[in-house]
Every structure is written in C-alpha cells, then in structure tokens.
Amino acid sequence: MLRIYPTLSRYVTRNFLMAFLGTLLVIAGLILLFDLIELLRRAADTGTPAATLVMMALLKLPNMIQTVLPFVVLIGGMVAFWRLSRTSELVILRAAGVSAWQFLAPILVATMLIGAFQVTVVNPVGAKLFARYQAMEQEFVEQDPDGTLELSGGGLWLREAGPGERTAVMRAEFVRQDNYTLHMSGVSVFEMKGEDDFIRRIEARSAELADQEFALKDVWVMAPGLPSEHLESMTLPTTLTIGRIQEKFAQPESVSFWELPEFIRFFEAAGFSAHRHTLYWHTLLASPVLLAAMVLVAAVFTINPNLRSGKLMMRVLGGVIAGFALYFYSKVTYALGLSETLPLVLAAWSPAAVTLLLGVASLFHLEDG
C-alpha cells in the first residue's frame, strides 16, 4: 500500500505549483508577444488601432494557453524536480526510503485538478473569448465580405454583404443537408442598406441553397410603406455555397465544454457532420490524464539526475524532444480521427494513454534499477 506523508506532499506540491505558475507566465507572455506581432503584420493595411489588436491578442490568449498546457506542465515539472535534485532533497528522500511514487502521487493529484479546472472553467471562458476574437478578426483584420454563420439550438443564421452597402440576414428554424443541397424551413430574410436603412423582410415556408442561389417557396414580401405581397416562389442570388457554409461553422475551440454535447446533437440533427466537434470534446475529457502523464515524463528525465556527470542538459533536451514527439503523435492521431481512419475515442485518448503507460513503465524501470 502506498503511504503518503502529508508534510512531504504539501512541500513537493508547493514546489511544483510554483514552477508551473512561473513557466505558465513566461510562456503566456511569449504567446501574447508573438500573437500581437502577427496581428500587427496582418492588420498593417487596415488602419486598425493598436489598442484593438492588443485586445484581440488578450482574447485569444486563454485558448492558446489550453493548447500549450501539456508543455507547461512538462517544463514546470522538470524545473521543480531539477530544483529538488540540485539541493539534494531528492537524494535525501530516496535515502530515507521514500519511493518515487510517494512524492509523485500528490503532484499527480494536483495536476489532475488543474486539468479538471482547465476543462470545466478555463475552457468555457476561453471559448467565449475566442468567439469574440474571431468576430473581431473578421471585422478588423480579414474584413471578410462573405458573411458569417452561426449554427446553434436557435437555428441557422447567415449574414451576407452585397453591393451598395446592402446586407442580408437570414434565419432558418430547421436545416437539413441532402448531398449538395441545403434544405431550410421557417426562413426569414431581412435586407438592409447600411446599419439603419431597412429595405424589406421576406418570410418563406421553405428554401433551398443550390447553384449559388436561394430558392424560396410560399413567400411573403414585406416592405415599408407597401402592402405585403405573396409569391409562390422567388430566388435570391448569393455567393455562399455548401462548402463555404461548412467552413464557417463555429470552430470547436469557440464552443464551451458544457455546450458541446448539445451543439453536437443539434449539428447532427441538422444533417451535418459533428465529427470534429465530437473529437474535440473527447480530447478535452482526456486532457487531465494527459497532464498527469506529462508529469511522469518530466520525472523520468529529471527525477534522479547525476549533476556531476554533466548529462543534465542531455536529460533536459531529452524531455523537450519527448514533449515534441508527443505533440506530433497527438496531431497525427487527431488527423486520423478527423478522417475517420481511427475511431474517435481511440484518436482522442491514445496520446494520453500511450504517454501515461510509457511514463509508468519508465518509472518502474528506474525504481527497480
């Protein structure tokens, strides 16, 4: 039975958390700097104020931190264990009969809690901020005239800019995709010029998007100062296509962890594939296990370094290489999962599971050796 020492647990956990927070601040600062430089480059010809670009970089930061969090845990763990080794505290612990598992257990628990906090709290907040960042990116940096799209439990929303400052906003209560045709029902279209000049409202029982036009049926057209007009059918030209609409669906990173299941159900009910969002949801579920596995990887390379041998730098380099190898492996499995070559659960959980098993096996080897 594994015996846990409360005082020792608090001490090593405090050392790990201090190293983790220090590493997090440094990496967050670097991410913010590079994102700001990239935004300045992209917005060089748009005249966007620098304060707006700084705000955009800050809005994107929580989402980027979630991406690099496994590396933060890896580097923070290596720093913490190196400090304990440099002061010979790890040597004293081992000489006193304390196994690696006894002082790693509280760190693993703390890391799992960090992962749970990241998934349940940081991710929802980061998703909202990232969605705001995407809207500002389109408005101030990309200045995309093709419009935006939102698919949620409230239906399908489309916005498309036309010539002469004309803007059309379309809402459909129900959406279904059949091959290369998009079928909609309960359709409302609002046409405006500028922001305040309302042109007309169109209500249709159903509509189809095909060949870059909306074919509306059972239509009522209402314009200010004119009587309502009923038409059996009418067409509205558009630059939108099925492919472009699918590209503009909300990215998984902009949807909260708590909202993803409902989003996936609605996505599938609308006839679209929610494969990417389902894979992302499973990846979030696996992230606490992945963070714990990164602690084991850090321990394998720094838990028992012989500083006099001059191989410390090689161990640190080995840990960094292992981290990048894991990153490459996770990207490969993610791509295989998106292409449905691998099952979703296997693609999402295998990086965490493989890293955890390799870390456990390596530590058992070190302990027995």
Short mmCIF file of C-alpha atoms in Angstrom, two decimals:
data_model
loop_
_atom_site.label_atom_id
_atom_site.label_comp_id
_atom_site.label_asym_id
_atom_site.label_seq_id
_atom_site.Cartn_x
_atom_site.Cartn_y
_atom_site.Cartn_z
CA MET A 1 0.00 0.00 0.00
CA LEU A 2 1.31 3.43 -0.97
CA ARG A 3 1.96 5.54 2.11
CA ILE A 4 1.52 9.30 1.75
CA TYR A 5 3.31 11.80 4.02
CA PRO A 6 1.17 14.96 4.42
CA THR A 7 4.04 17.36 5.15
CA LEU A 8 6.15 15.98 2.32
CA SER A 9 3.15 16.07 -0.03
CA ARG A 10 2.46 19.73 0.69
CA TYR A 11 6.14 20.63 0.22
CA VAL A 12 6.69 18.93 -3.13
CA THR A 13 3.30 20.06 -4.42
CA ARG A 14 4.08 23.66 -3.49
CA ASN A 15 7.41 23.44 -5.33
CA PHE A 16 5.70 22.01 -8.40
CA LEU A 17 2.92 24.63 -8.41
CA MET A 18 5.44 27.48 -8.11
CA ALA A 19 7.43 26.11 -11.04
CA PHE A 20 4.21 25.52 -13.00
CA LEU A 21 2.94 29.08 -12.46
CA GLY A 22 6.32 30.59 -13.33
CA THR A 23 6.50 28.58 -16.54
CA LEU A 24 2.90 29.47 -17.37
CA LEU A 25 3.56 33.20 -17.02
CA VAL A 26 6.68 33.06 -19.20
CA ILE A 27 5.02 31.03 -21.97
CA ALA A 28 1.84 33.14 -21.82
CA GLY A 29 3.94 36.28 -22.22
CA LEU A 30 5.73 34.82 -25.25
CA ILE A 31 2.45 33.74 -26.84
CA LEU A 32 0.94 37.18 -26.30
CA LEU A 33 4.00 38.86 -27.82
CA PHE A 34 4.10 36.66 -30.93
CA ASP A 35 0.32 36.87 -31.47
CA LEU A 36 0.46 40.66 -31.22
CA ILE A 37 3.30 40.81 -33.74
CA GLU A 38 1.35 38.59 -36.14
CA LEU A 39 -1.80 40.70 -35.75
CA LEU A 40 0.19 43.88 -36.39
CA ARG A 41 1.56 42.33 -39.57
CA ARG A 42 -1.86 41.18 -40.81
CA ALA A 43 -3.59 44.45 -39.96
CA ALA A 44 -0.85 46.70 -41.36
CA ASP A 45 -3.07 47.90 -44.25
CA THR A 46 -6.40 48.07 -42.42
CA GLY A 47 -5.77 51.01 -40.11
CA THR A 48 -6.88 49.06 -37.04
CA PRO A 49 -5.84 50.79 -33.77
CA ALA A 50 -3.07 49.12 -31.80
CA ALA A 51 -5.28 49.00 -28.70
CA THR A 52 -7.80 46.87 -30.61
CA LEU A 53 -5.08 44.45 -31.70
CA VAL A 54 -3.83 44.15 -28.11
CA MET A 55 -7.38 43.36 -27.01
CA MET A 56 -7.63 40.69 -29.71
CA ALA A 57 -4.37 39.09 -28.59
CA LEU A 58 -5.64 39.02 -25.00
CA LEU A 59 -8.95 37.46 -26.10
CA LYS A 60 -7.09 34.70 -27.93
CA LEU A 61 -4.62 34.03 -25.10
CA PRO A 62 -6.77 31.65 -22.94
CA ASN A 63 -7.41 29.42 -25.94
CA MET A 64 -3.71 29.31 -26.80
CA ILE A 65 -2.80 28.51 -23.19
CA GLN A 66 -5.06 25.46 -23.34
CA THR A 67 -3.13 24.26 -26.38
CA VAL A 68 0.31 24.57 -24.75
CA LEU A 69 -0.75 23.49 -21.24
CA PRO A 70 0.80 19.99 -21.56
CA PHE A 71 4.16 21.61 -22.39
CA VAL A 72 3.76 23.99 -19.44
CA VAL A 73 3.23 21.01 -17.13
CA LEU A 74 6.20 19.19 -18.65
CA ILE A 75 8.60 22.12 -18.32
CA GLY A 76 7.25 23.09 -14.89
CA GLY A 77 7.71 19.52 -13.66
CA MET A 78 11.26 19.35 -14.97
CA VAL A 79 12.10 22.66 -13.30
CA ALA A 80 10.61 21.54 -9.97
CA PHE A 81 12.38 18.18 -9.97
CA TRP A 82 15.67 19.77 -11.04
CA ARG A 83 15.47 22.20 -8.12
CA LEU A 84 14.83 19.37 -5.68
CA SER A 85 17.75 17.43 -7.15
CA ARG A 86 20.10 20.42 -7.09
CA THR A 87 19.52 20.89 -3.35
CA SER A 88 19.96 17.11 -2.82
CA GLU A 89 16.44 16.86 -1.39
CA LEU A 90 15.52 14.07 -3.76
CA VAL A 91 18.66 12.18 -2.74
CA ILE A 92 17.72 12.53 0.93
CA LEU A 93 14.16 11.36 0.23
CA ARG A 94 15.38 8.30 -1.63
CA ALA A 95 17.89 7.53 1.11
CA ALA A 96 15.08 7.75 3.70
CA GLY A 97 13.16 5.06 1.85
CA VAL A 98 10.63 7.32 0.10
CA SER A 99 9.82 5.91 -3.32
CA ALA A 100 9.26 7.99 -6.43
CA TRP A 101 5.56 7.17 -6.35
CA GLN A 102 5.16 8.52 -2.83
CA PHE A 103 6.27 12.06 -3.67
CA LEU A 104 4.83 11.98 -7.20
CA ALA A 105 1.33 10.99 -6.06
CA PRO A 106 0.36 14.43 -4.65
CA ILE A 107 1.79 16.16 -7.74
CA LEU A 108 -0.26 13.87 -9.98
CA VAL A 109 -3.40 14.66 -7.97
CA ALA A 110 -2.69 18.41 -8.21
CA THR A 111 -2.12 18.10 -11.96
CA MET A 112 -5.39 16.22 -12.43
CA LEU A 113 -7.17 19.00 -10.53
CA ILE A 114 -5.51 21.59 -12.77
CA GLY A 115 -6.73 19.63 -15.79
CA ALA A 116 -10.26 19.43 -14.41
CA PHE A 117 -10.25 23.19 -13.70
CA GLN A 118 -8.99 23.88 -17.20
CA VAL A 119 -11.77 21.81 -18.79
CA THR A 120 -14.68 22.96 -16.62
CA VAL A 121 -13.79 26.62 -16.00
CA VAL A 122 -10.98 27.89 -18.24
CA ASN A 123 -12.34 26.26 -21.40
CA PRO A 124 -15.85 27.79 -21.20
CA VAL A 125 -14.40 31.23 -20.52
CA GLY A 126 -11.75 30.79 -23.22
CA ALA A 127 -14.39 29.62 -25.72
CA LYS A 128 -16.45 32.78 -25.23
CA LEU A 129 -13.38 34.97 -25.55
CA PHE A 130 -12.17 33.07 -28.62
CA ALA A 131 -15.57 33.50 -30.30
CA ARG A 132 -15.28 37.24 -29.64
CA TYR A 133 -11.74 37.19 -31.04
CA GLN A 134 -12.98 35.52 -34.24
CA ALA A 135 -15.66 38.18 -34.70
CA MET A 136 -13.12 40.97 -34.19
CA GLU A 137 -10.65 39.23 -36.50
CA GLN A 138 -13.21 39.15 -39.28
CA GLU A 139 -14.24 42.76 -38.68
CA PHE A 140 -10.84 44.42 -38.21
CA VAL A 141 -8.25 42.12 -39.82
CA GLU A 142 -9.76 39.91 -42.51
CA GLN A 143 -12.65 42.24 -43.38
CA ASP A 144 -14.41 39.27 -44.97
CA PRO A 145 -17.40 40.42 -47.05
CA ASP A 146 -18.84 36.92 -47.47
CA GLY A 147 -20.62 36.97 -44.16
CA THR A 148 -20.69 34.93 -41.01
CA LEU A 149 -22.68 31.91 -39.90
CA GLU A 150 -23.91 30.67 -36.56
CA LEU A 151 -25.49 27.25 -36.01
CA SER A 152 -27.00 26.65 -32.59
CA GLY A 153 -30.16 25.45 -30.88
CA GLY A 154 -31.83 28.65 -32.11
CA GLY A 155 -31.45 27.67 -35.76
CA LEU A 156 -29.21 28.70 -38.63
CA TRP A 157 -28.14 32.34 -39.00
CA LEU A 158 -26.48 33.71 -42.13
CA ARG A 159 -25.26 37.22 -42.85
CA GLU A 160 -24.09 38.25 -46.30
CA ALA A 161 -22.90 41.63 -47.54
CA GLY A 162 -23.93 42.67 -51.03
CA PRO A 163 -23.22 45.57 -53.38
CA GLY A 164 -24.04 49.14 -52.39
CA GLU A 165 -23.76 48.52 -48.64
CA ARG A 166 -26.70 46.12 -48.84
CA THR A 167 -26.76 43.45 -46.13
CA ALA A 168 -28.99 40.39 -45.92
CA VAL A 169 -29.53 38.48 -42.67
CA MET A 170 -31.21 35.07 -42.98
CA ARG A 171 -32.57 32.83 -40.26
CA ALA A 172 -33.87 29.27 -40.74
CA GLU A 173 -35.59 27.38 -37.93
CA PHE A 174 -34.75 23.94 -39.32
CA VAL A 175 -31.87 22.91 -41.58
CA ARG A 176 -31.12 19.67 -43.39
CA GLN A 177 -28.37 18.83 -45.84
CA ASP A 178 -29.06 16.40 -48.70
CA ASN A 179 -25.95 15.76 -50.79
CA TYR A 180 -25.04 19.18 -52.21
CA THR A 181 -28.35 20.90 -51.43
CA LEU A 182 -29.20 22.69 -48.19
CA HIS A 183 -32.90 22.46 -47.26
CA MET A 184 -34.32 25.04 -44.85
CA SER A 185 -37.77 25.72 -43.39
CA GLY A 186 -39.19 28.62 -41.42
CA VAL A 187 -37.00 31.09 -43.30
CA SER A 188 -36.80 34.82 -42.54
CA VAL A 189 -34.69 37.24 -44.57
CA PHE A 190 -34.02 40.84 -43.54
CA GLU A 191 -32.49 43.13 -46.17
CA MET A 192 -30.94 46.44 -45.08
CA LYS A 193 -28.81 49.20 -46.51
CA GLY A 194 -26.13 50.25 -44.08
CA GLU A 195 -26.97 49.73 -40.43
CA ASP A 196 -30.26 51.65 -40.10
CA ASP A 197 -31.98 51.68 -43.50
CA PHE A 198 -34.45 48.76 -43.59
CA ILE A 199 -35.37 47.67 -47.14
CA ARG A 200 -37.66 44.67 -46.83
CA ARG A 201 -38.46 41.49 -44.95
CA ILE A 202 -39.04 38.16 -46.63
CA GLU A 203 -40.82 35.21 -44.97
CA ALA A 204 -40.77 31.81 -46.68
CA ARG A 205 -42.14 28.44 -45.69
CA SER A 206 -39.09 26.68 -47.15
CA ALA A 207 -35.90 27.38 -49.08
CA GLU A 208 -33.08 25.54 -50.78
CA LEU A 209 -29.49 26.58 -51.38
CA ALA A 210 -28.05 25.23 -54.61
CA ASP A 211 -26.06 26.66 -57.51
CA GLN A 212 -25.29 29.85 -55.54
CA GLU A 213 -28.90 30.93 -55.11
CA PHE A 214 -31.63 30.58 -52.53
CA ALA A 215 -34.86 29.16 -53.99
CA LEU A 216 -37.70 30.25 -51.70
CA LYS A 217 -41.25 28.82 -51.75
CA ASP A 218 -44.53 30.16 -50.35
CA VAL A 219 -43.07 33.62 -49.89
CA TRP A 220 -44.36 36.80 -48.28
CA VAL A 221 -42.50 40.03 -49.09
CA MET A 222 -42.99 42.98 -46.74
CA ALA A 223 -41.50 46.43 -47.41
CA PRO A 224 -42.06 49.73 -45.55
CA GLY A 225 -44.98 51.73 -46.99
CA LEU A 226 -46.11 48.92 -49.33
CA PRO A 227 -48.72 46.18 -48.92
CA SER A 228 -47.50 42.65 -48.27
CA GLU A 229 -47.02 40.61 -51.43
CA HIS A 230 -47.42 36.85 -51.65
CA LEU A 231 -45.37 34.85 -54.17
CA GLU A 232 -45.38 31.15 -54.89
CA SER A 233 -41.61 31.21 -55.29
CA MET A 234 -38.67 33.54 -55.73
CA THR A 235 -34.88 33.33 -55.88
CA LEU A 236 -32.19 35.30 -54.12
CA PRO A 237 -28.65 35.28 -55.54
CA THR A 238 -25.83 34.53 -53.11
CA THR A 239 -22.10 33.93 -53.08
CA LEU A 240 -22.49 31.26 -50.42
CA THR A 241 -22.07 27.55 -51.14
CA ILE A 242 -22.41 24.42 -49.03
CA GLY A 243 -18.63 24.18 -48.74
CA ARG A 244 -18.27 27.81 -47.67
CA ILE A 245 -21.04 27.45 -45.08
CA GLN A 246 -19.43 24.35 -43.61
CA GLU A 247 -16.09 26.16 -43.41
CA LYS A 248 -17.76 28.99 -41.47
CA PHE A 249 -19.36 26.79 -38.83
CA ALA A 250 -18.24 27.59 -35.32
CA GLN A 251 -14.86 26.07 -34.64
CA PRO A 252 -14.80 23.58 -31.75
CA GLU A 253 -12.48 25.90 -29.82
CA SER A 254 -15.20 28.58 -29.78
CA VAL A 255 -17.79 26.29 -28.15
CA SER A 256 -17.80 25.75 -24.39
CA PHE A 257 -17.14 22.29 -22.97
CA TRP A 258 -20.60 22.35 -21.35
CA GLU A 259 -22.31 23.39 -24.59
CA LEU A 260 -20.54 20.94 -26.88
CA PRO A 261 -22.88 17.92 -26.30
CA GLU A 262 -25.99 19.97 -27.14
CA PHE A 263 -24.17 21.59 -30.08
CA ILE A 264 -23.19 18.16 -31.41
CA ARG A 265 -26.78 16.85 -31.12
CA PHE A 266 -28.17 19.84 -32.98
CA PHE A 267 -25.41 19.67 -35.57
CA GLU A 268 -26.21 16.02 -36.35
CA ALA A 269 -29.97 16.65 -36.33
CA ALA A 270 -29.39 19.36 -38.94
CA GLY A 271 -27.79 16.78 -41.21
CA PHE A 272 -24.20 17.99 -40.81
CA SER A 273 -21.24 16.03 -39.56
CA ALA A 274 -20.22 16.82 -35.97
CA HIS A 275 -17.16 14.62 -36.22
CA ARG A 276 -14.67 17.38 -35.50
CA HIS A 277 -16.60 18.69 -32.50
CA THR A 278 -17.05 15.20 -31.04
CA LEU A 279 -13.34 14.52 -31.36
CA TYR A 280 -12.53 17.82 -29.69
CA TRP A 281 -14.92 17.02 -26.83
CA HIS A 282 -13.22 13.67 -26.18
CA THR A 283 -9.84 15.42 -26.34
CA LEU A 284 -10.98 17.77 -23.57
CA LEU A 285 -12.10 14.81 -21.47
CA ALA A 286 -8.69 13.19 -21.90
CA SER A 287 -6.70 16.34 -21.10
CA PRO A 288 -6.43 15.80 -17.27
CA VAL A 289 -4.96 12.36 -17.91
CA LEU A 290 -2.57 13.83 -20.47
CA LEU A 291 -1.36 16.45 -17.99
CA ALA A 292 -0.72 13.77 -15.37
CA ALA A 293 1.20 11.76 -17.96
CA MET A 294 3.40 14.78 -18.69
CA VAL A 295 4.39 14.88 -15.00
CA LEU A 296 5.60 11.30 -15.33
CA VAL A 297 7.58 12.18 -18.46
CA ALA A 298 9.21 15.09 -16.59
CA ALA A 299 10.05 12.78 -13.69
CA VAL A 300 11.64 10.18 -15.98
CA PHE A 301 14.18 12.72 -17.27
CA THR A 302 14.92 14.74 -14.11
CA ILE A 303 13.97 12.75 -11.03
CA ASN A 304 17.39 11.21 -10.50
CA PRO A 305 19.95 13.30 -12.39
CA ASN A 306 23.65 12.90 -11.70
CA LEU A 307 24.72 16.55 -11.85
CA ARG A 308 28.40 15.64 -11.69
CA SER A 309 28.21 13.57 -14.83
CA GLY A 310 27.49 16.63 -16.96
CA LYS A 311 24.47 14.96 -18.54
CA LEU A 312 21.80 17.26 -17.11
CA MET A 313 21.49 19.19 -20.37
CA MET A 314 21.07 15.94 -22.29
CA ARG A 315 18.25 14.93 -19.95
CA VAL A 316 16.53 18.29 -20.34
CA LEU A 317 16.92 18.05 -24.12
CA GLY A 318 15.51 14.53 -24.00
CA GLY A 319 12.45 15.75 -22.10
CA VAL A 320 11.84 18.54 -24.62
CA ILE A 321 12.20 16.10 -27.52
CA ALA A 322 9.77 13.72 -25.83
CA GLY A 323 7.28 16.58 -25.48
CA PHE A 324 7.51 17.46 -29.17
CA ALA A 325 7.25 13.78 -30.10
CA LEU A 326 4.04 13.59 -28.09
CA TYR A 327 2.75 16.73 -29.79
CA PHE A 328 3.48 15.26 -33.22
CA TYR A 329 1.85 11.98 -32.26
CA SER A 330 -1.28 13.74 -30.96
CA LYS A 331 -1.57 15.75 -34.19
CA VAL A 332 -1.24 12.58 -36.28
CA THR A 333 -3.91 10.73 -34.29
CA TYR A 334 -6.16 13.82 -34.39
CA ALA A 335 -5.84 13.97 -38.17
CA LEU A 336 -6.56 10.23 -38.43
CA GLY A 337 -9.59 10.72 -36.22
CA LEU A 338 -10.89 13.59 -38.39
CA SER A 339 -10.50 11.44 -41.49
CA GLU A 340 -12.33 8.61 -39.67
CA THR A 341 -9.35 6.32 -40.18
CA LEU A 342 -9.26 5.81 -36.41
CA PRO A 343 -12.28 5.62 -34.08
CA LEU A 344 -12.95 8.92 -32.34
CA VAL A 345 -12.34 7.62 -28.84
CA LEU A 346 -9.07 5.97 -29.82
CA ALA A 347 -7.83 9.08 -31.64
CA ALA A 348 -8.66 11.36 -28.70
CA TRP A 349 -7.50 9.17 -25.83
CA SER A 350 -4.50 7.34 -27.29
CA PRO A 351 -1.95 10.21 -26.82
CA ALA A 352 -2.80 10.45 -23.13
CA ALA A 353 -2.95 6.68 -22.65
CA VAL A 354 0.28 5.94 -24.52
CA THR A 355 2.19 8.70 -22.70
CA LEU A 356 0.85 7.55 -19.33
CA LEU A 357 1.80 3.92 -19.95
CA LEU A 358 5.29 4.85 -21.17
CA GLY A 359 5.82 7.10 -18.17
CA VAL A 360 4.68 4.44 -15.70
CA ALA A 361 6.83 1.78 -17.36
CA SER A 362 9.91 4.04 -17.37
CA LEU A 363 9.48 4.94 -13.70
CA PHE A 364 9.08 1.31 -12.74
CA HIS A 365 12.30 0.59 -14.59
CA LEU A 366 14.11 3.42 -12.77
CA GLU A 367 12.81 2.28 -9.40
CA ASP A 368 13.83 -1.32 -9.96
CA GLY A 369 17.13 -0.29 -11.50
#
